[in-house]
Amino acid sequence: MAALTLHPDRLLPADPGVRSLARRLYAAVRELPVVSPHGHVDPRLLRDDTPFADPASLFIQPDHYVTRLLHAGGVPLSSLGVGSGPLPEDQARAAWRLLCSHWDLLRGTPVRYWLEDSLSSLFGITSRPSADNSDILYDEIAARLGAPTHRPRELLQRFGISFLATTDDPADDLSAHRALRDDPAIAATIAPTFRPDRYLEVGRPGWPTYVKELGDVETYAGFIATLEERRRYFVTQGAVSADHGHVDAGAVPLDRRDAERIYRSALAGTVTVREAVAFRQHMIFEMARMSCEDGLVMTLHPGIHRNHHPATLAAFGPDTGHDIPVAVEFTRALQPLLERFGTYPGFHLVLFTVDATVYSREIAPLAGFYPSVYAGAPWWFLDNPAEIRSYQRSVTEISGFSRLSGFIDDTRAFCSIPVRHDMSRRLDAGFLAELVSEHRLDEDEALETLTALVASQPRKVFKIG
Amino acid sequence: MAALTLHPDRLLPADPGVRSLARRLYAAVRELPVVSPHGHVDPRLLRDDTPFADPASLFIQPDHYVTRLLHAGGVPLSSLGVGSGPLPEDQARAAWRLLCSHWDLLRGTPVRYWLEDSLSSLFGITSRPSADNSDILYDEIAARLGAPTHRPRELLQRFGISFLATTDDPADDLSAHRALRDDPAIAATIAPTFRPDRYLEVGRPGWPTYVKELGDVETYAGFIATLEERRRYFVTQGAVSADHGHVDAGAVPLDRRDAERIYRSALAGTVTVREAVAFRQHMIFEMARMSCEDGLVMTLHPGIHRNHHPATLAAFGPDTGHDIPVAVEFTRALQPLLERFGTYPGFHLVLFTVDATVYSREIAPLAGFYPSVYAGAPWWFLDNPAEIRSYQRSVTEISGFSRLSGFIDDTRAFCSIPVRHDMSRRLDAGFLAELVSEHRLDEDEALETLTALVASQPRKVFKIG
Amino acid sequence: MAALTLHPDRLLPADPGVRSLARRLYAAVRELPVVSPHGHVDPRLLRDDTPFADPASLFIQPDHYVTRLLHAGGVPLSSLGVGSGPLPEDQARAAWRLLCSHWDLLRGTPVRYWLEDSLSSLFGITSRPSADNSDILYDEIAARLGAPTHRPRELLQRFGISFLATTDDPADDLSAHRALRDDPAIAATIAPTFRPDRYLEVGRPGWPTYVKELGDVETYAGFIATLEERRRYFVTQGAVSADHGHVDAGAVPLDRRDAERIYRSALAGTVTVREAVAFRQHMIFEMARMSCEDGLVMTLHPGIHRNHHPATLAAFGPDTGHDIPVAVEFTRALQPLLERFGTYPGFHLVLFTVDATVYSREIAPLAGFYPSVYAGAPWWFLDNPAEIRSYQRSVTEISGFSRLSGFIDDTRAFCSIPVRHDMSRRLDAGFLAELVSEHRLDEDEALETLTALVASQPRKVFKIG
């Protein structure tokens, strides 16, 4: 049976001289606490500290990175428990077997890298998953999952997480966060994030109804005041940022009267697609204004065509692996917003992309001029070694290291948090080692830069106290 | 006189440790048979087994990769025999001399790499082409071309080609293929490919006339039935795929009545540009439906502005080096097709691009979800080491190795087939060696993956029995 | 205090074998004269030979590469003297201190690399700039600036510049150039460049007035004749090229009557945005025609959204760091121009981009067919090692080395000229060494290619006698 081992030099550059330099750099940041300013872990996981049910609910069901690759390889999503709660043991075991027996589908992907690290580091697995050992591995993992050492809070500490942001609905009362904050047993800060997307898309089915969950939104003025109030509430509950993920990056203010008119149409359910887009782009401008006022860092994640395969959406729900990137544009889209707020003191705008071409063409040039703009870490389809390396080179050479956001894991797979950060540290160490080996940076500077990227930069960019 | 030698380690990574690993991997696949599921060799070449006339007709006249570079360097296409049949010897010799004396124009290109390999491996040439040795080389090559060892069928065997697909007009009776299949002296499978582009572009000059070559196409229903029938005929003659190369990737079904109306206008010669585009996009959708029914693998090659220089088209015909890429979009363009057929059992859709940005942004994410979608090998302007390496990294990290089509040479230069496949094997070996050297893959997995890419993956993707 | 040293192997590849090869290649071109066919040095600097006032006016105030990074890092442009003439000493010293104390902001950027080289090579600085040594460095530099060794003409010679093109307004009488040409003390050729942008954008505020500076432009015919005449004048004064930097690459001829009509509207101040764009694209076509007639090389620099932050424009003027790239398209935009002039004997068209994706998709394929088209060197935001390496690979593999323009510094920072060219030579040596190490090129060819790129190619492409 093939072994599963984690080589201490994994992901470091192949050249022996550069690798030895990278190793030194990496060693200095390897054990630093994890700061995770943006992700999708459910705060109730930590509040309730319920043990993970089984290997499938831990590693497969909630992780569309895993399920989409198996689906592409011919495995039905239903057999993986996608969109379901915890499965009966026989089904959970069968789902786990499907992953193990299709282990070759993951070759070369970061998903494989993350899983291997978790399996080895957290569960002491020493053999490569396969159809043959699937049941043995299942039992080994399940046994540990039942132990106190592998409950969510214990893992939070073991992962060295000092700050963890979740993603929350503006209507949420944030009681889970309050409970966590009030609990002296939790050393880490668990912060909510204001994510108002669905309230800003006024043409979406159901909007006239669900917008009322926010508060008194009978008028445009009330809508704005309510959003301002909800943001302030999030701030009081520890939120540091507001996150926005629409299909484009447009931010264009409307005349007050146009905004009011469209808002009325939206409430009446008669808004057109064009009006809804204009209103949403107006609201992104408004969100920037509010960020200037209340201090929430603004993060923009545009460029995703959501739910590309409607039948899968209908059967399994959203976030099931068929959100597909489209080309995205920032320079013109953000001009009105940056004209107005780009040099506003203390305003922070972090830009993400799944269209790798805009890093060097738009994001880095914007971040290299506007004090408010930061280049978000490689996101989603770009969170793999090849694209991270490309990002390091192209963004840094245009805007320097100080305009990077620091690493952001953006994951809903709790156990992948430490390994994702570790991957980033290894790749940053490798990149800096290359700069030193090309005599473009001295080693003391490389070390200082790497430490900043891991420790201080995310705190500075996300205003984490 | 400078020597021409083929170094055994050419194209392998420079780092000694990685290179030695790559060498081991490459050695294991070096001699495996060539599977070529998409290309442009004329089947009559093999049916008739006529000797190649001379070095110019073998290496220059039909190969726009070569002629465009010489043209850019100031050599008139007329002096190279572009668009002509075999040249009188003095002109063939002069064309060959133009290539040799401009050998420096090819530096750094894959064209140079392919030519060098062919000259050395096939013709035993040992000195670098130049104005000085042009006539000697001409004579050496011409002498071998006359020998039985260098006739097309003998080369087919020597190249180790086990499967070779051609590109054929739907109206073709495929008699050349039948003759080849019936000939016991041919061990390789020579398969036709259904390429209906010109019949689907109903606004093209001459369409109302030439469409009638297909059969009874007086009505839209007849047109559809005829295409279905021609596809079935191709299937009986061994075709495994249908190939589509239009300027965009759009695939949007029309209402039956709209399709019929536009079809009538097209027959009458009164179709508008807009209608012709809509009809063509409708027909791509229909082609996908037919692929689901008859099993032909669907390949899409969009994104080329054909015949950029009309004067060259008029003087020398199409495919003469001035087809230029444009930006292309897949995510939205293919959504209707994939919504309908993306998970249809057995449907295979292979996506190619000359816009390298869409590999990571669109193709890999699509191939990483839809069981039907495969990422086609780097195509045309991207079939060089730099872009192949970029493709390997960006596609594999998003979708894994199992979503790749395997190598496709797409060439009309018969003698370049083996070296193109060899280049791909070397680059795949190098890439996999890097993954192993970064401890992201074990060596046994790398070997298995490389063997699959060369041997089983193209057979699986193209349904080659 | 940290040392500042220039390692002799800086920027060369890390692998020891490749590096040693690169070192040999680099050594052969290191001392060759600098040919700079496109840049923004003010010819009066050399005519007057006035000493540089102080470190701030030399290294900071005119260089938006430096000031934008400091601005992004929170340093107000006003404190850096942007848009001002020479500062009083205390302010110059303070500006210099801001640069030194924010030295870390430049890490990983080419700006840092260029500054380090200038500080060390030209001013003998041996310690890394910081808040602590800022005043010492200021004094050291200022002392040398006062010496005859560091006056502009002396530096011109020391830099080994044999040809230097400036950028000039078509209405300029070029008296500074005449003075330089007539001065036997100047060995280098200082050539003007015809840059008509503001006269071709007929919708710009003030156009009806300032266009009259050109001559008799009361009619469209007069406008055309005047431009032709001004170009001819530039040719007599040694100009080799005409440079064009508009937001897109469009080149579409208008009917004569439409052109005349729009021209009249423009003079009357009633032109629409759409008409102004059409007229400008028509004029780009006309400029190509004139280039065919008068022989000026045509260079196109599209794809910049100028003055993204209007408040900065208002306070500090243009070219102050907030020009941001946008996606750009060449294949379709240039088709009419290339259909008409693409094979015109002697016509040269050099294409630049800040959208790195178009190198492999459009520029290299165009340059690989049209004898007139050359791939301009990586421009502006792409003038860093990562993007230069990407350009080398993607353009060369598609079009070969002979279609490259050779290096172009495009700088307004006089002291950065030699180090920018040196960076290019090092990177070209590294790239060629890699090709040799992969056995794709012989060393003698690499050496010949590198020498051509540095010495003969820019002279050939820019028709420098």
Short mmCIF file of C-alpha atoms in Angstrom, two decimals, chain A residues 95-321:
data_model
loop_
_atom_site.label_atom_id
_atom_site.label_comp_id
_atom_site.label_asym_id
_atom_site.label_seq_id
_atom_site.Cartn_x
_atom_site.Cartn_y
_atom_site.Cartn_z
CA ALA A 95 -19.36 8.62 0.06
CA TRP A 96 -15.96 8.38 1.70
CA ARG A 97 -15.20 5.31 -0.40
CA LEU A 98 -16.05 7.25 -3.54
CA LEU A 99 -13.51 9.88 -2.60
CA CYS A 100 -10.82 7.33 -1.77
CA SER A 101 -11.38 5.24 -4.87
CA HIS A 102 -11.21 8.36 -7.06
CA TRP A 103 -8.15 9.75 -5.32
CA ASP A 104 -6.36 9.96 -8.68
CA LEU A 105 -8.86 12.58 -9.87
CA LEU A 106 -7.31 15.02 -7.40
CA ARG A 107 -3.71 14.66 -8.58
CA GLY A 108 -2.02 17.98 -9.16
CA THR A 109 -4.78 19.99 -7.47
CA PRO A 110 -4.52 21.95 -4.23
CA VAL A 111 -7.53 19.97 -3.00
CA ARG A 112 -5.36 16.90 -2.88
CA TYR A 113 -2.62 18.85 -1.15
CA TRP A 114 -4.98 20.18 1.50
CA LEU A 115 -6.62 16.83 2.13
CA GLU A 116 -3.29 15.04 2.45
CA ASP A 117 -2.07 17.55 4.96
CA SER A 118 -5.25 17.33 7.04
CA LEU A 119 -5.32 13.53 6.90
CA SER A 120 -1.72 13.28 7.98
CA SER A 121 -1.43 16.15 10.45
CA LEU A 122 -4.81 15.84 12.08
CA PHE A 123 -5.66 12.20 11.77
CA GLY A 124 -2.31 10.49 11.62
CA ILE A 125 -3.15 8.77 8.35
CA THR A 126 -0.04 7.18 6.85
CA SER A 127 -1.31 5.48 3.72
CA ARG A 128 -2.58 6.99 0.49
CA PRO A 129 -6.38 6.75 0.18
CA SER A 130 -7.65 4.12 -2.23
CA ALA A 131 -10.60 1.81 -2.69
CA ASP A 132 -8.68 -0.83 -0.74
CA ASN A 133 -8.05 1.11 2.45
CA SER A 134 -11.13 3.29 2.38
CA ASP A 135 -12.88 1.54 5.25
CA ILE A 136 -9.79 1.43 7.40
CA LEU A 137 -9.24 5.15 6.92
CA TYR A 138 -12.89 5.84 7.60
CA ASP A 139 -12.64 4.05 10.90
CA GLU A 140 -9.40 5.75 11.89
CA ILE A 141 -10.82 9.21 11.18
CA ALA A 142 -14.18 8.46 12.76
CA ALA A 143 -12.48 7.24 15.91
CA ARG A 144 -10.56 10.47 16.29
CA LEU A 145 -13.60 12.59 15.47
CA GLY A 146 -15.24 11.20 18.55
CA ALA A 147 -12.32 12.21 20.76
CA PRO A 148 -12.19 15.53 22.64
CA THR A 149 -8.98 16.37 20.79
CA HIS A 150 -10.90 16.72 17.52
CA ARG A 151 -13.84 18.81 18.57
CA PRO A 152 -14.12 22.15 16.80
CA ARG A 153 -12.93 24.34 19.69
CA GLU A 154 -9.95 22.14 20.37
CA LEU A 155 -9.04 22.24 16.69
CA LEU A 156 -9.44 26.02 16.65
CA GLN A 157 -6.74 26.23 19.27
CA ARG A 158 -4.58 23.56 17.72
CA PHE A 159 -4.75 25.36 14.37
CA GLY A 160 -3.29 28.43 16.07
CA ILE A 161 -6.12 30.62 14.82
CA SER A 162 -6.09 33.98 16.53
CA PHE A 163 -8.69 35.71 14.38
CA LEU A 164 -11.47 34.14 12.32
CA ALA A 165 -14.07 36.04 10.35
CA THR A 166 -17.32 34.39 9.34
CA THR A 167 -19.83 35.51 6.68
CA ASP A 168 -23.18 36.67 7.94
CA ASP A 169 -26.53 37.90 6.79
CA PRO A 170 -27.24 41.52 7.69
CA ALA A 171 -30.46 40.38 9.36
CA ASP A 172 -28.60 37.96 11.60
CA ASP A 173 -28.78 38.83 15.30
CA LEU A 174 -25.22 37.51 15.67
CA SER A 175 -26.14 35.64 18.82
CA ALA A 176 -23.64 32.91 18.02
CA HIS A 177 -20.88 35.49 17.87
CA ARG A 178 -22.05 37.05 21.13
CA ALA A 179 -21.97 33.69 22.82
CA LEU A 180 -18.47 33.05 21.53
CA ARG A 181 -17.25 36.45 22.63
CA ASP A 182 -18.71 35.99 26.07
CA ASP A 183 -17.12 32.60 26.46
CA PRO A 184 -13.78 32.83 28.30
CA ALA A 185 -12.81 29.40 26.94
CA ILE A 186 -12.40 30.85 23.46
CA ALA A 187 -9.10 32.67 23.11
CA ALA A 188 -9.48 33.45 19.42
CA THR A 189 -11.55 36.33 18.12
CA ILE A 190 -14.46 35.15 16.00
CA ALA A 191 -15.77 38.13 14.05
CA PRO A 192 -18.86 38.44 11.87
CA THR A 193 -18.73 39.87 8.34
CA PHE A 194 -21.49 41.97 6.83
CA ARG A 195 -22.55 40.33 3.55
CA PRO A 196 -25.54 42.19 2.08
CA ASP A 197 -25.52 40.80 -1.51
CA ARG A 198 -29.04 39.45 -1.58
CA TYR A 199 -30.50 42.69 -0.25
CA LEU A 200 -28.78 44.75 -2.92
CA GLU A 201 -30.00 42.62 -5.82
CA VAL A 202 -33.50 44.08 -5.90
CA GLY A 203 -34.58 42.11 -8.95
CA ARG A 204 -34.09 38.71 -7.36
CA PRO A 205 -37.12 36.48 -6.86
CA GLY A 206 -38.44 36.99 -3.37
CA TRP A 207 -36.61 40.25 -2.72
CA PRO A 208 -39.76 42.29 -1.89
CA THR A 209 -40.47 39.80 0.86
CA TYR A 210 -37.11 38.94 2.32
CA VAL A 211 -35.84 42.50 2.34
CA LYS A 212 -38.32 43.10 5.16
CA GLU A 213 -36.28 40.85 7.44
CA LEU A 214 -33.85 43.76 7.64
CA GLY A 215 -36.20 46.17 9.42
CA ASP A 216 -38.26 49.13 8.30
CA VAL A 217 -37.53 49.29 4.59
CA GLU A 218 -40.78 50.69 3.25
CA THR A 219 -38.93 53.61 1.64
CA TYR A 220 -35.54 54.04 0.05
CA ALA A 221 -34.55 56.31 2.93
CA GLY A 222 -35.59 53.61 5.36
CA PHE A 223 -33.66 51.00 3.41
CA ILE A 224 -30.51 53.08 3.57
CA ALA A 225 -30.97 53.94 7.24
CA THR A 226 -31.61 50.29 8.05
CA LEU A 227 -28.48 49.15 6.25
CA GLU A 228 -26.47 51.81 8.06
CA GLU A 229 -27.92 50.64 11.34
CA ARG A 230 -27.26 46.97 10.64
CA ARG A 231 -23.67 47.78 9.70
CA ARG A 232 -23.23 49.72 12.94
CA TYR A 233 -24.64 46.76 14.82
CA PHE A 234 -22.15 44.46 13.12
CA VAL A 235 -19.37 46.86 14.12
CA THR A 236 -20.45 46.68 17.73
CA GLN A 237 -20.34 42.89 17.44
CA GLY A 238 -16.76 42.90 16.22
CA ALA A 239 -17.15 42.92 12.44
CA VAL A 240 -14.20 44.38 10.57
CA SER A 241 -15.40 44.11 7.01
CA ALA A 242 -18.32 44.11 4.61
CA ASP A 243 -18.11 41.69 1.70
CA HIS A 244 -19.67 42.11 -1.74
CA GLY A 245 -19.88 39.46 -4.44
CA HIS A 246 -21.83 40.50 -7.52
CA VAL A 247 -21.26 39.56 -11.11
CA ASP A 248 -19.48 42.82 -12.00
CA ALA A 249 -17.53 45.47 -10.11
CA GLY A 250 -19.72 48.41 -11.15
CA ALA A 251 -20.15 51.25 -8.67
CA VAL A 252 -22.08 54.16 -10.13
CA PRO A 253 -24.18 56.53 -8.02
CA LEU A 254 -27.74 57.28 -9.09
CA ASP A 255 -29.59 60.51 -8.64
CA ARG A 256 -31.54 60.35 -5.43
CA ARG A 257 -34.81 60.46 -7.33
CA ASP A 258 -33.82 57.61 -9.64
CA ALA A 259 -32.78 55.52 -6.68
CA GLU A 260 -36.08 56.16 -4.96
CA ARG A 261 -38.05 55.38 -8.10
CA ILE A 262 -36.27 52.10 -8.73
CA TYR A 263 -36.61 51.17 -5.09
CA ARG A 264 -40.36 51.65 -5.27
CA SER A 265 -40.52 49.49 -8.42
CA ALA A 266 -38.50 46.83 -6.69
CA LEU A 267 -40.84 46.74 -3.71
CA ALA A 268 -43.74 46.51 -6.16
CA GLY A 269 -42.03 43.66 -7.97
CA THR A 270 -41.96 45.58 -11.26
CA VAL A 271 -38.28 46.43 -11.48
CA THR A 272 -36.54 45.71 -14.79
CA VAL A 273 -33.26 43.85 -15.10
CA ARG A 274 -31.54 47.05 -16.20
CA GLU A 275 -32.91 49.01 -13.26
CA ALA A 276 -31.93 46.30 -10.83
CA VAL A 277 -28.36 46.36 -12.12
CA ALA A 278 -28.21 50.16 -11.90
CA PHE A 279 -29.57 50.07 -8.37
CA ARG A 280 -27.10 47.42 -7.28
CA GLN A 281 -24.19 49.41 -8.73
CA HIS A 282 -25.54 52.48 -6.95
CA MET A 283 -25.67 50.52 -3.72
CA ILE A 284 -22.06 49.41 -4.07
CA PHE A 285 -21.18 53.10 -4.25
CA GLU A 286 -23.34 53.64 -1.16
CA MET A 287 -21.60 50.76 0.62
CA ALA A 288 -18.28 52.50 0.00
CA ARG A 289 -19.69 55.68 1.46
CA MET A 290 -20.87 53.78 4.52
CA SER A 291 -17.47 52.10 4.85
CA CYS A 292 -15.91 55.55 4.96
CA GLU A 293 -18.29 56.43 7.75
CA ASP A 294 -18.35 53.30 9.87
CA GLY A 295 -14.89 52.00 9.11
CA LEU A 296 -15.78 48.54 7.80
CA VAL A 297 -13.22 47.34 5.30
CA MET A 298 -14.90 46.84 1.92
CA THR A 299 -14.08 43.67 0.02
CA LEU A 300 -15.18 43.06 -3.57
CA HIS A 301 -15.39 39.57 -5.07
CA PRO A 302 -16.89 40.03 -8.53
CA GLY A 303 -16.78 37.95 -11.68
CA ILE A 304 -18.68 34.74 -10.96
CA HIS A 305 -21.52 33.37 -13.06
CA ARG A 306 -23.47 31.65 -10.27
CA ASN A 307 -25.34 28.39 -10.71
CA HIS A 308 -24.31 27.62 -14.25
CA HIS A 309 -26.20 24.32 -14.20
CA PRO A 310 -29.79 24.99 -13.11
CA ALA A 311 -30.68 21.31 -12.66
CA THR A 312 -27.90 20.96 -10.10
CA LEU A 313 -29.08 24.10 -8.34
CA ALA A 314 -32.60 22.74 -8.16
CA ALA A 315 -31.50 19.38 -6.82
CA PHE A 316 -28.63 20.31 -4.51
CA GLY A 317 -28.79 24.04 -3.84
CA PRO A 318 -26.23 26.77 -4.44
CA ASP A 319 -22.45 26.53 -3.85
CA THR A 320 -22.34 23.06 -5.35
CA GLY A 321 -19.45 23.47 -7.77
#
